[in-house]
Coordinates of C-alpha atoms in Angstrom, one line a residue:
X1 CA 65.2 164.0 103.2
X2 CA 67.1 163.4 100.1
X3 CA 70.4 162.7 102.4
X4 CA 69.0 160.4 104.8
X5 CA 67.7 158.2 101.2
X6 CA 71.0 158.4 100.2
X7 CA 73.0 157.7 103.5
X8 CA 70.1 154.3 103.9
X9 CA 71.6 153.8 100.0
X10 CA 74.9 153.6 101.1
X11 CA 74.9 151.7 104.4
X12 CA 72.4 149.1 101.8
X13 CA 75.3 148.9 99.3
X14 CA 77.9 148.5 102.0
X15 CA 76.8 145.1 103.4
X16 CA 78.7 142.4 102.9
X17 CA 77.3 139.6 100.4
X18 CA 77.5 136.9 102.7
X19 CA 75.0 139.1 104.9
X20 CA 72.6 139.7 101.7
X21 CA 72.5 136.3 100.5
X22 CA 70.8 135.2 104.2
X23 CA 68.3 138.1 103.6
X24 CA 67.7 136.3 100.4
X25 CA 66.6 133.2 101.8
X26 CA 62.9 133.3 103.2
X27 CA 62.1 134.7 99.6
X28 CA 64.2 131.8 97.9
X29 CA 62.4 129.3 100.4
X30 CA 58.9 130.6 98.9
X31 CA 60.1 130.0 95.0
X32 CA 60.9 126.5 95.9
X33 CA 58.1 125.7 97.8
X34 CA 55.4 127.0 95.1
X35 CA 57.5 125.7 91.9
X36 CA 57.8 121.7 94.1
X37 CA 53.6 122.2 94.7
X38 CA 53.3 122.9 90.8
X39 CA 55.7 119.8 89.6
X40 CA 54.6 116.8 88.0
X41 CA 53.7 114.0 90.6
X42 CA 52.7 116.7 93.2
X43 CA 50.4 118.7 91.3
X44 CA 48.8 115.8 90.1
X45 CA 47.9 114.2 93.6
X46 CA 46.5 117.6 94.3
X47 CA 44.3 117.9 91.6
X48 CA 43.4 114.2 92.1
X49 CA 42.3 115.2 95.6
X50 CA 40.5 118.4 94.3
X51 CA 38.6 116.6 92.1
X52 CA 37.8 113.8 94.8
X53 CA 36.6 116.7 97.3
X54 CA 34.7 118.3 94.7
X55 CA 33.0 114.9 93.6
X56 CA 31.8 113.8 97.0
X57 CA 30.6 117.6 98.0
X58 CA 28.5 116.9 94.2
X59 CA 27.2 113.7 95.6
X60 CA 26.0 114.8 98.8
X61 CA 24.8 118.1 97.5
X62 CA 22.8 115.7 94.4
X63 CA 21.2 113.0 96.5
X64 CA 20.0 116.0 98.9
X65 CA 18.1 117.3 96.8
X66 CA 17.0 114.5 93.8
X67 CA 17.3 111.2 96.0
X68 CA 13.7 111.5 96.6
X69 CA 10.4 110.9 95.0
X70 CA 6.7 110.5 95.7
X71 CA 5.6 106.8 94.8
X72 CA 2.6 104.2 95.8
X73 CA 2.9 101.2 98.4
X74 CA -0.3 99.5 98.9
X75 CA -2.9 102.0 99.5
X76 CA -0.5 105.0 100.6
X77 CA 1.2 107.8 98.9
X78 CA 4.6 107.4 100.2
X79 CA 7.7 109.3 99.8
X80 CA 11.4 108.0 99.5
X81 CA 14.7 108.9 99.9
X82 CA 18.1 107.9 99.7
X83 CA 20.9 109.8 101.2
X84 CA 24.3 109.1 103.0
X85 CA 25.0 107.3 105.8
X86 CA 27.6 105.2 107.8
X87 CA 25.4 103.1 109.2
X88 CA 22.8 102.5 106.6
X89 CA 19.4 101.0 107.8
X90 CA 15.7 102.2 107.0
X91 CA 13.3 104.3 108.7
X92 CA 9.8 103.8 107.9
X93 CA 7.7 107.1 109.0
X94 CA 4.3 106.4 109.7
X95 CA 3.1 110.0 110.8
X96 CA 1.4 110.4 113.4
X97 CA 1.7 106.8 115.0
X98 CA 5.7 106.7 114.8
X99 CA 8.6 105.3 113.1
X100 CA 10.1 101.5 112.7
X101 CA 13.9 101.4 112.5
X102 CA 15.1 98.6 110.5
X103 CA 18.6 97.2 110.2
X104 CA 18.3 96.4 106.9
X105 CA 21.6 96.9 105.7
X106 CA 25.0 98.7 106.2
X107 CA 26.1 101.6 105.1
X108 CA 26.8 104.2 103.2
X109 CA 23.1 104.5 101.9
X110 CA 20.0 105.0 104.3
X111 CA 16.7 104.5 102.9
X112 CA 13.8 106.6 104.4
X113 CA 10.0 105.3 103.6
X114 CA 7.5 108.0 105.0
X115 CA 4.1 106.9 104.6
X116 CA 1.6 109.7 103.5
X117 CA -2.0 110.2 104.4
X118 CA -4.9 108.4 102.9
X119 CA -7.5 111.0 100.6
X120 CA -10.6 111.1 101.1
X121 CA -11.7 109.1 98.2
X122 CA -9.2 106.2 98.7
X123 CA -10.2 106.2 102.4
X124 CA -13.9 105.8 101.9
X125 CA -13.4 103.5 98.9
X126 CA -11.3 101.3 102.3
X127 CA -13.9 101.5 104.7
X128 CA -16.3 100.9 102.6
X129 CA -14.9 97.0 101.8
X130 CA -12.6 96.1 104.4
X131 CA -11.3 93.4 102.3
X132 CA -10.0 96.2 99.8
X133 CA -7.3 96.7 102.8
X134 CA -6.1 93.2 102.3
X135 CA -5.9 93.4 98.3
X136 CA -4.1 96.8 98.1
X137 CA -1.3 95.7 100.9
X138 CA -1.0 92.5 98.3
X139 CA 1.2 94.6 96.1
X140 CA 3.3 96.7 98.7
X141 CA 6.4 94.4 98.2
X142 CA 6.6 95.0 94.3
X143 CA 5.3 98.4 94.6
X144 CA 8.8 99.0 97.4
X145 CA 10.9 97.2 95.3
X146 CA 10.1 99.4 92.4
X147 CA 10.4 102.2 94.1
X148 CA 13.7 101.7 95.7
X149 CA 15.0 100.7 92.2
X150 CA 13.7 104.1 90.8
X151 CA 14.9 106.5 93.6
X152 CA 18.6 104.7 93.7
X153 CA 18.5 105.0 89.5
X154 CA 17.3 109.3 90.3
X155 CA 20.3 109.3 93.4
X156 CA 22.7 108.1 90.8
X157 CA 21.4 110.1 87.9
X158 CA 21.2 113.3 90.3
X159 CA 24.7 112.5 91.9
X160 CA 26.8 112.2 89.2
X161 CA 24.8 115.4 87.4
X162 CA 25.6 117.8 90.6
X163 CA 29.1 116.5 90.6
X164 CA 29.8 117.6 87.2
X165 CA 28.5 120.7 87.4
X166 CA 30.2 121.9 90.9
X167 CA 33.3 120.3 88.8
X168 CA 32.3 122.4 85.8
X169 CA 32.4 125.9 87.8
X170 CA 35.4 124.7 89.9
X171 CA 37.9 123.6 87.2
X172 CA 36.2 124.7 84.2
X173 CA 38.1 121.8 82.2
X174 CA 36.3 119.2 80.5
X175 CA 39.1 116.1 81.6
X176 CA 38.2 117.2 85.3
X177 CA 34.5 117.2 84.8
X178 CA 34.4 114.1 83.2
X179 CA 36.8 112.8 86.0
X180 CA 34.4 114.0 88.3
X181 CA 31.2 112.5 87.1
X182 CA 33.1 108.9 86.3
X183 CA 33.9 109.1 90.0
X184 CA 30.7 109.6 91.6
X185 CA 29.0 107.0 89.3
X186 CA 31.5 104.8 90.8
X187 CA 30.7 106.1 94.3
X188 CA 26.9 106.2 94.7
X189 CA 26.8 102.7 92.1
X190 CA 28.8 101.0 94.8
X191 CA 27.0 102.2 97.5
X192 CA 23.8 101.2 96.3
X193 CA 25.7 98.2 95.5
X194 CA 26.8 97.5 98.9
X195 CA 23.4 98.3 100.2
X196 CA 21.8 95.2 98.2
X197 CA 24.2 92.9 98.8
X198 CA 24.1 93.8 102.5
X199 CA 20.4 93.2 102.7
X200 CA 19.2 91.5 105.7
X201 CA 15.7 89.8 105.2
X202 CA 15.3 89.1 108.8
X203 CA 15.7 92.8 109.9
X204 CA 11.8 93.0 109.6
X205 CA 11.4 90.4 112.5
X206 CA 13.0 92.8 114.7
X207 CA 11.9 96.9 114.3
X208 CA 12.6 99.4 116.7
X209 CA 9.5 101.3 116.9
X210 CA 9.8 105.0 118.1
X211 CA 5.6 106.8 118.9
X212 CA 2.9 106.4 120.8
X213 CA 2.8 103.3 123.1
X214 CA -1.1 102.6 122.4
X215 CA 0.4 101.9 118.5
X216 CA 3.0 99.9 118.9
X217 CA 1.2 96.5 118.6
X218 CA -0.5 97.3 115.8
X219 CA 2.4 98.4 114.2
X220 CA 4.7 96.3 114.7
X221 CA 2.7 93.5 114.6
X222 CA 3.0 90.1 116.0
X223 CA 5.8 88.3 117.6
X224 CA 5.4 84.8 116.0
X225 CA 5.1 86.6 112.5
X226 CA 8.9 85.7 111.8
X227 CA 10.6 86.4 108.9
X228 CA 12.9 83.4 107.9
X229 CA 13.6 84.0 104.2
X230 CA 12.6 86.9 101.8
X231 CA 9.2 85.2 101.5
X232 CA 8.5 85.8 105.1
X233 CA 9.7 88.9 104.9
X234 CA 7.3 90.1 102.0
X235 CA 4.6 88.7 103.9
X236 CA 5.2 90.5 107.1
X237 CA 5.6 93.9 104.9
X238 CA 1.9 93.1 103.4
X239 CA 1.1 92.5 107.2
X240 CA 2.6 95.5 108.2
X241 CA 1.1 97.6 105.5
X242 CA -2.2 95.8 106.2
X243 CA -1.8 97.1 109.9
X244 CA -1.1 100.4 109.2
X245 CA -3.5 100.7 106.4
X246 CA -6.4 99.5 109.4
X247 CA -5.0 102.1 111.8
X248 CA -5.6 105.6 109.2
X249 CA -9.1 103.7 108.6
X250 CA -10.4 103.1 111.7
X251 CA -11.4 106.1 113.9
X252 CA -13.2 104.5 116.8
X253 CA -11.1 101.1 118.1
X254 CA -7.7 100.0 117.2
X255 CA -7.2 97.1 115.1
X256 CA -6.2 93.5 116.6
X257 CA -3.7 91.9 114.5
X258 CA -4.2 88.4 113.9
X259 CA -2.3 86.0 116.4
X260 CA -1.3 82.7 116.4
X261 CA -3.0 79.9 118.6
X262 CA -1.5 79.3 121.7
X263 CA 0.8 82.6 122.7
X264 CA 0.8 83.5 125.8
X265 CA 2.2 87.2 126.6
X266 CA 3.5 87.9 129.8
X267 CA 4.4 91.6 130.9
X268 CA 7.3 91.8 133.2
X269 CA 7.5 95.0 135.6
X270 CA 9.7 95.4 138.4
X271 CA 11.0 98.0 140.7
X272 CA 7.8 100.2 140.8
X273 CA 8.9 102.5 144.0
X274 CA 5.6 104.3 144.1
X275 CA 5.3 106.0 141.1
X276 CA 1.4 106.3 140.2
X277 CA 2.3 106.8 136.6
X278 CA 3.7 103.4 136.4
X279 CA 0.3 101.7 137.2
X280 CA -1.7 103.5 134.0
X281 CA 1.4 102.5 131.5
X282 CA 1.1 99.1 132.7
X283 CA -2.9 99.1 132.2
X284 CA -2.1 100.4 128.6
X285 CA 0.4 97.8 128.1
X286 CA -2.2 94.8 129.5
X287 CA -4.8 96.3 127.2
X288 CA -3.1 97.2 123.6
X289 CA -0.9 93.7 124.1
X290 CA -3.2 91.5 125.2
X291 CA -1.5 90.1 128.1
X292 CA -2.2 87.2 129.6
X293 CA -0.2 87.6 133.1
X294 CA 2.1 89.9 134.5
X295 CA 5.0 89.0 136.6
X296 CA 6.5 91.4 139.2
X297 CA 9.6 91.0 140.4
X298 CA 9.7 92.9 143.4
X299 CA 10.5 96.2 144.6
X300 CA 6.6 97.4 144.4
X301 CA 6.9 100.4 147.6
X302 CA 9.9 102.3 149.1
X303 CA 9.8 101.3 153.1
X304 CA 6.7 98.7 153.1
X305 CA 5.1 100.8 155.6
X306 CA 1.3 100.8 156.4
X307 CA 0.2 104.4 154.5
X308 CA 2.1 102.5 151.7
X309 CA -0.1 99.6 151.3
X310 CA -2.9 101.3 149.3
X311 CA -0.6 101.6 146.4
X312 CA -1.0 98.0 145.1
X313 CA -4.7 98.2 144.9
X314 CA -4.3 99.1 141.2
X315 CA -3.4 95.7 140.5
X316 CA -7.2 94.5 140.9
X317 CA -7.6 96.8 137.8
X318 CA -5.4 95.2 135.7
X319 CA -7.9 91.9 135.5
X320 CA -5.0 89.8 134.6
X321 CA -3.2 87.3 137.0
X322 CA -0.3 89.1 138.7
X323 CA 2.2 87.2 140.2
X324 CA 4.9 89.2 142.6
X325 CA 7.7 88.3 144.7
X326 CA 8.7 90.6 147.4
X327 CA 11.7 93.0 146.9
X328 CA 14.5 94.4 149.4
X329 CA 12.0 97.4 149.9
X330 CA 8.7 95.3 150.4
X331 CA 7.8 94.5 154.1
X332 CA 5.7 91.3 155.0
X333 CA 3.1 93.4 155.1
X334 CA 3.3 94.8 151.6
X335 CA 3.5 91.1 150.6
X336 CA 0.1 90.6 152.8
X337 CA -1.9 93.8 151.1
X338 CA -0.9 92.7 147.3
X339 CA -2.3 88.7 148.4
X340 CA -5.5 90.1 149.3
X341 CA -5.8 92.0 145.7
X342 CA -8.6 89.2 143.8
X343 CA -6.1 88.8 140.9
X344 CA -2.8 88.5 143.0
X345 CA -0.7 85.8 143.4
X346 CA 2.2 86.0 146.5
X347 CA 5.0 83.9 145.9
X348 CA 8.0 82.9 148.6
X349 CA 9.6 79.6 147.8
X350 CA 6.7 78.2 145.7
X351 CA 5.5 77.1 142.3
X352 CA 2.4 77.9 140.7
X353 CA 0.9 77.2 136.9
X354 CA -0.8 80.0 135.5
X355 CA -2.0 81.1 131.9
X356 CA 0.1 78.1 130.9
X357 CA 3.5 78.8 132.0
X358 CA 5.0 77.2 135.8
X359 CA 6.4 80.0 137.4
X360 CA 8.8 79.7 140.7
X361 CA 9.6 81.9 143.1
X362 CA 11.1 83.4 145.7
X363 CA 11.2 86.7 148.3
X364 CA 14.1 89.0 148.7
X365 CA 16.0 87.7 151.9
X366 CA 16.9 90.7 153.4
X367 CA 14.4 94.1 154.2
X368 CA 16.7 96.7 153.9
X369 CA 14.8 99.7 152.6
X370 CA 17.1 102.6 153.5
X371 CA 20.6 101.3 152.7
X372 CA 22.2 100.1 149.8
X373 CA 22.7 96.1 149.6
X374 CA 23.1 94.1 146.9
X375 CA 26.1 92.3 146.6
X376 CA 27.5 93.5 143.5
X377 CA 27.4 96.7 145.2
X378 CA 30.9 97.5 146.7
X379 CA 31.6 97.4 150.9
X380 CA 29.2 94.5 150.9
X381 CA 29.4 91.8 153.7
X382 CA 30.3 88.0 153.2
X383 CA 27.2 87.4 155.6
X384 CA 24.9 89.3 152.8
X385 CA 26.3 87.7 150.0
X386 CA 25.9 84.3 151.1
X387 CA 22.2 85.5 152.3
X388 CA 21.5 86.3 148.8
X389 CA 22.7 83.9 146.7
X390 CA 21.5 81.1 149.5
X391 CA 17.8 82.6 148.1
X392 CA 19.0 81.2 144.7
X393 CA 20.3 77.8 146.3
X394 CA 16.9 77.7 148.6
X395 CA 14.6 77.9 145.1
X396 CA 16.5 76.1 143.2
X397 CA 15.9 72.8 145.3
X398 CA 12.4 73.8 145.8
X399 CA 12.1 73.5 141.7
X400 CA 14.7 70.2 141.9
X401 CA 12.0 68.5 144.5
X402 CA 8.9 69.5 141.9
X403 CA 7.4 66.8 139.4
X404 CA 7.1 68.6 136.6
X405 CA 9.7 71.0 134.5
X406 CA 9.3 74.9 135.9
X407 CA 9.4 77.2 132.6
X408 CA 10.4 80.6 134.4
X409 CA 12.1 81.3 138.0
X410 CA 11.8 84.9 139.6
X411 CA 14.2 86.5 141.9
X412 CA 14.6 90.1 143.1
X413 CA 18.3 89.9 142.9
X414 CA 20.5 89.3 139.8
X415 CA 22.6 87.7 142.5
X416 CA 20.6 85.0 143.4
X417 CA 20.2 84.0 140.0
X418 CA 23.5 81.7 139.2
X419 CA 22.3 78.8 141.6
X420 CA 19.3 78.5 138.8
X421 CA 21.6 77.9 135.8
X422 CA 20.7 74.7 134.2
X423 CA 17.3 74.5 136.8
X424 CA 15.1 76.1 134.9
X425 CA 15.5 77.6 130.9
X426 CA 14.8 81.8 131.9
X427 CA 15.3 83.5 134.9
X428 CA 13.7 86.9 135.9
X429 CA 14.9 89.7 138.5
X430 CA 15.2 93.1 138.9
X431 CA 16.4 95.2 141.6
X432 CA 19.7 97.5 139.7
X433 CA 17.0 99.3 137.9
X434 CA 19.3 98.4 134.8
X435 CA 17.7 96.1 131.9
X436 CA 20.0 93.4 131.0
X437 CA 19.9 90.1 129.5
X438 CA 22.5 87.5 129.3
X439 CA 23.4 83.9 129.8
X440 CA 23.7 82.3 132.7
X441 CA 26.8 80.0 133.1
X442 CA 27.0 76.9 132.0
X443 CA 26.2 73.7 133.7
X444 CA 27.3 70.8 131.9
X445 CA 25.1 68.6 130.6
X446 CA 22.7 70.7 131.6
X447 CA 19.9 73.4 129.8
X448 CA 21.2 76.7 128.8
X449 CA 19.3 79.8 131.4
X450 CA 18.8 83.1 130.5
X451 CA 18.6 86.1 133.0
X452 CA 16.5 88.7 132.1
X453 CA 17.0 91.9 134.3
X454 CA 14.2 94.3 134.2
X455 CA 15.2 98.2 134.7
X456 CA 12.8 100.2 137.0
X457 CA 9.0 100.5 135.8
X458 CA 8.4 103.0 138.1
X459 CA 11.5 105.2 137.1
X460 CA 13.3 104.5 140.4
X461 CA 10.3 106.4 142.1
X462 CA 11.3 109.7 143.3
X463 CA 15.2 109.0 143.3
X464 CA 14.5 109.0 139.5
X465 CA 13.8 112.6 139.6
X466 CA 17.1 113.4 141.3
X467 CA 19.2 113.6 138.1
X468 CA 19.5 115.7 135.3
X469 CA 17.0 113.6 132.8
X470 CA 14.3 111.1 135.2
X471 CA 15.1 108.0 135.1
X472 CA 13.1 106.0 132.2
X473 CA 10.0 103.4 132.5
X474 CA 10.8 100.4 131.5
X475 CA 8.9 97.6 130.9
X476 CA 9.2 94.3 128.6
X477 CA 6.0 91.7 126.7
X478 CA 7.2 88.4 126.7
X479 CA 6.4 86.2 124.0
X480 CA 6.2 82.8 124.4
X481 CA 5.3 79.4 121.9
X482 CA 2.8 76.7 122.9
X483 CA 5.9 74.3 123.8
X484 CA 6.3 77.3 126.9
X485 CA 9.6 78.3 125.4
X486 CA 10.1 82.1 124.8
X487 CA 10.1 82.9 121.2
X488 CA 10.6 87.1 121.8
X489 CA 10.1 89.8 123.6
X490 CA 9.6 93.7 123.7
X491 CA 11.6 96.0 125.4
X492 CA 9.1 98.9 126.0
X493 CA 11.1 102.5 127.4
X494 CA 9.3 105.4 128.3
X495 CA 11.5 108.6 128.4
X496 CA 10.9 109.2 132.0
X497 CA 7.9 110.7 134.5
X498 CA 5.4 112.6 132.3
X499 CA 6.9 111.8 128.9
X500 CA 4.5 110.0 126.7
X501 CA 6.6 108.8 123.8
X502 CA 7.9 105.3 123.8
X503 CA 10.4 103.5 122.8
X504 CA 9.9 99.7 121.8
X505 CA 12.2 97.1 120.7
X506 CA 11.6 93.7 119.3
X507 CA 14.7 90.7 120.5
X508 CA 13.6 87.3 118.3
X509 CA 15.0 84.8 120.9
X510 CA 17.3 81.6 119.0
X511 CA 15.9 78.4 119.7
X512 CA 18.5 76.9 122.5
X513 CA 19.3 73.5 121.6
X514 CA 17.8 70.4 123.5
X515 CA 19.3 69.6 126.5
X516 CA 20.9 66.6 127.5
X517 CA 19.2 64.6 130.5
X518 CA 21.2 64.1 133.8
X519 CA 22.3 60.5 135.3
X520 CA 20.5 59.8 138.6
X521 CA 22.9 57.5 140.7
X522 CA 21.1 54.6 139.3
X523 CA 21.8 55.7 135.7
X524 CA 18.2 56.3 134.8
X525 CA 18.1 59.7 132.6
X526 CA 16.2 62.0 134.5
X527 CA 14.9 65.7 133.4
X528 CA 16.1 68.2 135.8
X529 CA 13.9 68.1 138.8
X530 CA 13.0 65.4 140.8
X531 CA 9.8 63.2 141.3
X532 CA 8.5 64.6 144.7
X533 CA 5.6 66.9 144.4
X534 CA 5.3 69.7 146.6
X535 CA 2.0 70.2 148.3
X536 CA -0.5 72.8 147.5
X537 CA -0.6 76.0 149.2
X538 CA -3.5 77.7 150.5
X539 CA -4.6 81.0 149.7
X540 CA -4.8 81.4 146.3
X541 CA -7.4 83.8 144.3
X542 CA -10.5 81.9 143.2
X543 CA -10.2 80.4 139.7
X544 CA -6.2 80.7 139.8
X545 CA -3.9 77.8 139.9
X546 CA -2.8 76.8 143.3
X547 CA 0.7 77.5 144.4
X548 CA 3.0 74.9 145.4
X549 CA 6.5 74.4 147.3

């Protein structure tokens, strides 16, 4: 043993010292690495960035834990917290009846409101005086306002005292810890700073409201409520307040929040395919909304056979006018069995005035129910293009050669839409059982139209079952002033068949500017339109207006 040691000794000593020097160098490579990390610039940008990693873990571990508190708003117990966020906002919980998303601001600070139950005492002491509802919902704007002012003062206070402290038992030296709390006042300061100067007043006007469709009215409140400046704004929070405040007090009957004269709500559906579950969400919708007609752009069966005809006797439930044009999958004689429901109103190239608003329109050329056909669908033919959009043309002179401005025009057919631009101010379809809303193009001299494309209310029927998720309800209230012009509407989603959480959306619609009146060849300014009335049709449900065209 002691010769081999030896020998390895020997043939060690032996090598040349070129040779040993390159053995040398991983271990020379590792001395220069580790004395360049500790130099002077280097090891300063790494503590820097130590102390930045350590100051945001502080932050986020401190506004966890302390950017919350229990405070007052109106009549409620109510807790809130602050804590980080790239996309900022608030959430106002309102357990059990849902949640409102606000945009109220940008990032990096979300606010969360969750409203507590009513005790005992406080909740007799409501019901007991209903006007004591009104009075405490008087001070929920200061009683917010202080509130968000005292949990952004703990966030801070917490913040910067977790950031020291992880500092503390990280570098355990004092220059880093106070480095570390400077930095995280600046941080969660500024972020409450960006927050407030980031406030959007108007983001009250339009909440996304997440819960149980038979709330979402009274929560969210009125359409025409609209918040133009921050004075708006606190009064639809008292409003808001006042309607929730109503809703924990009142056991037998929801609450109707006040409205203004002269709305008229219409509900548009479309693309029902059969579903049975469509009809009761639509019943729910007429109810809790208060709608005064619902329009039906087509698509109401799957093959318009016979056996299929029973299916639109629900709409003699509804009560309401219901005005449908005939879809791609609607036969003549599904057309025929929803004119002979009491409330029904059949439209094919015709005008009619109901609950206020003139309404045109027109059936779905084609009766195609087994294939796919629309236009903007690929391998379609020339001859079905022009079929479609000549549906368009065909209504569009039907509302030129009325005597009176039409407010809304229904196709089935996002296609057939674009002859209508500068006819008539909105234009509804359906048909791609995807909601969309744009503009139309624009006409010269001519009004602004918007096309509102209404998913499937029936969730595509039983093709909506065929994919991982079904396909969701949707549905949308249309809000509309006492001039006929639409002021806002609801976009109301249902997750799909037997889900009963919804999803509702409130669009405030800009007001278009006036349009500018057309020439006739004489020169005489003319609205769109012309003079020539079209006679009435026969047929209509008894106390309805009668159609025309």
């Amino acid at each position: 043993m002691d010769r081999r040691r030896n020998d390895t000794r020997t043939v060690g000593g032996t090598l040349p010292p070129a040779v040993r020097r390159v053995l040398r160098w991983p271990h020379a490579a590792v001395r220069g690495t580790r004395t360049a990390l500790t130099a002077g610039p280097s090891r300063r940008i790494g503590a820097a960035l130590a102390v930045v990693i350590v100051t945001v873990a502080g932050i986020v571990v401190g506004s966890l834990l302390g950017g919350r508190m229990q405070t007052d708003i109106g009549p409620f117990r109510a807790e809130m917290a602050i804590t980080p966020s790239l996309d900022g906002g608030t959430t106002v919980t309102i357990p059990p009846l849902g949640a409102l998303q606000l945009s109220s601001h940008t990032g990096p600070a979300h606010l969360s409101v969750r409203l507590g139950s009513l005790d005992q005492g406080r909740t007799e002491a409501l019901i007991g005086d209903p006007a004591s509802i009104s009075r405490a919902s008087q001070s929920a704007v200061s009683d917010v306002t202080s509130g968000v002012i005292r949990v952004g003062v703990r966030t801070v206070a917490v913040s910067v005292l977790a950031s020291m402290i992880l500092a503390a038992l990280v570098f355990r030296r004092t220059r880093r810890v106070a480095w570390s709390g400077a930095l995280a006042l600046v941080i969660t300061g500024g972020s409450l700073g960006i927050a407030a100067l980031s406030f959007r007043p108007d983001s009250i006007e339009e909440p996304r409201y997440e819960g149980l469709l038979v709330n979402a009215p009274a929560v969210v409140g009125d359409a025409r409520r609209i918040a133009n400046d921050y004075g708006r704004y606190a009064e639809q929070l008292q409003r808001m307040i006042g309607n929730v405040s109503q809703l924990y007090t009142t056991v037998s009957t929801l609450p109707i929040f006040e409205q203004e004269q002269g709305t008229v709500r219409v509900l548009h559906v479309s693309d029902l395919h059969l579903n049975p579950a469509a009809w009761q969400v639509i019943r729910t919708v007429v109810e809790q909304f208060k709608i005064d007609v619902v329009i039906d752009t087509g698509d109401i069966t799957d093959w318009g056979s016979e056996p299929e005809a029973s299916f639109v006797g629900s709409i003699g439930l509804l009560q309401v006018p219901y005005v449908f044009i005939r879809g791609n999958h609607d036969s003549a004689a599904t057309a025929e069995a929803v004119a002979r429901q009491p409330n029904a109103i059949v439209l094919d190239s015709q005008i009619i005035t109901v609950a206020g608003l003139t309404i045109a329109g027109i059936a779905d050329p084609r009766f195609t129910p087994d294939k796919e056909t629309s236009p903007a669908g690929s391998g379609a033919l020339p001859e079905t293009v022009d079929q479609v959009t000549g549906a368009g043309e065909q209504l569009a002179a039907t509302i030129r050669a009325y005597n009176r401005p039409v407010d809304i025009a229904l196709v089935h057919d996002p296609a057939s839409a674009e002859p209508l631009s500068g006819v008539v101010p909105l234009v509804l379809a359906g048909h791609t059982h995807n909601r969309e809303v744009r503009e139309l193009p624009q006409v010269p001299d001519a009004m602004p139209t918007q096309l509102m494309v209404q998913g499937s209310t029936g969730g595509a029927g039983l093709r909506g079952l065929e994919g991982d998720k079904p396909t969701p309800l949707a549905m949308s209230v249309l809000y509309f002033d006492q001039q006929r012009a639409l002021q806002a509407y609801d976009d109301i989603t249902l997750g799909g068949t037997g889900e009963a959480q919804v999803n509702l959306v409130r669009h405030v619609v800009d007001e278009p500017e006036p349009p500018t009146p057309t020439a006739t060849p004489s020169g005489t300014p003319t609205p769109p339109g012309g003079s020539v009335p079209s006679p009435p049709s026969p047929g209509a449900p008894a106390g309805a207006p009668q159609p025309t065209g």
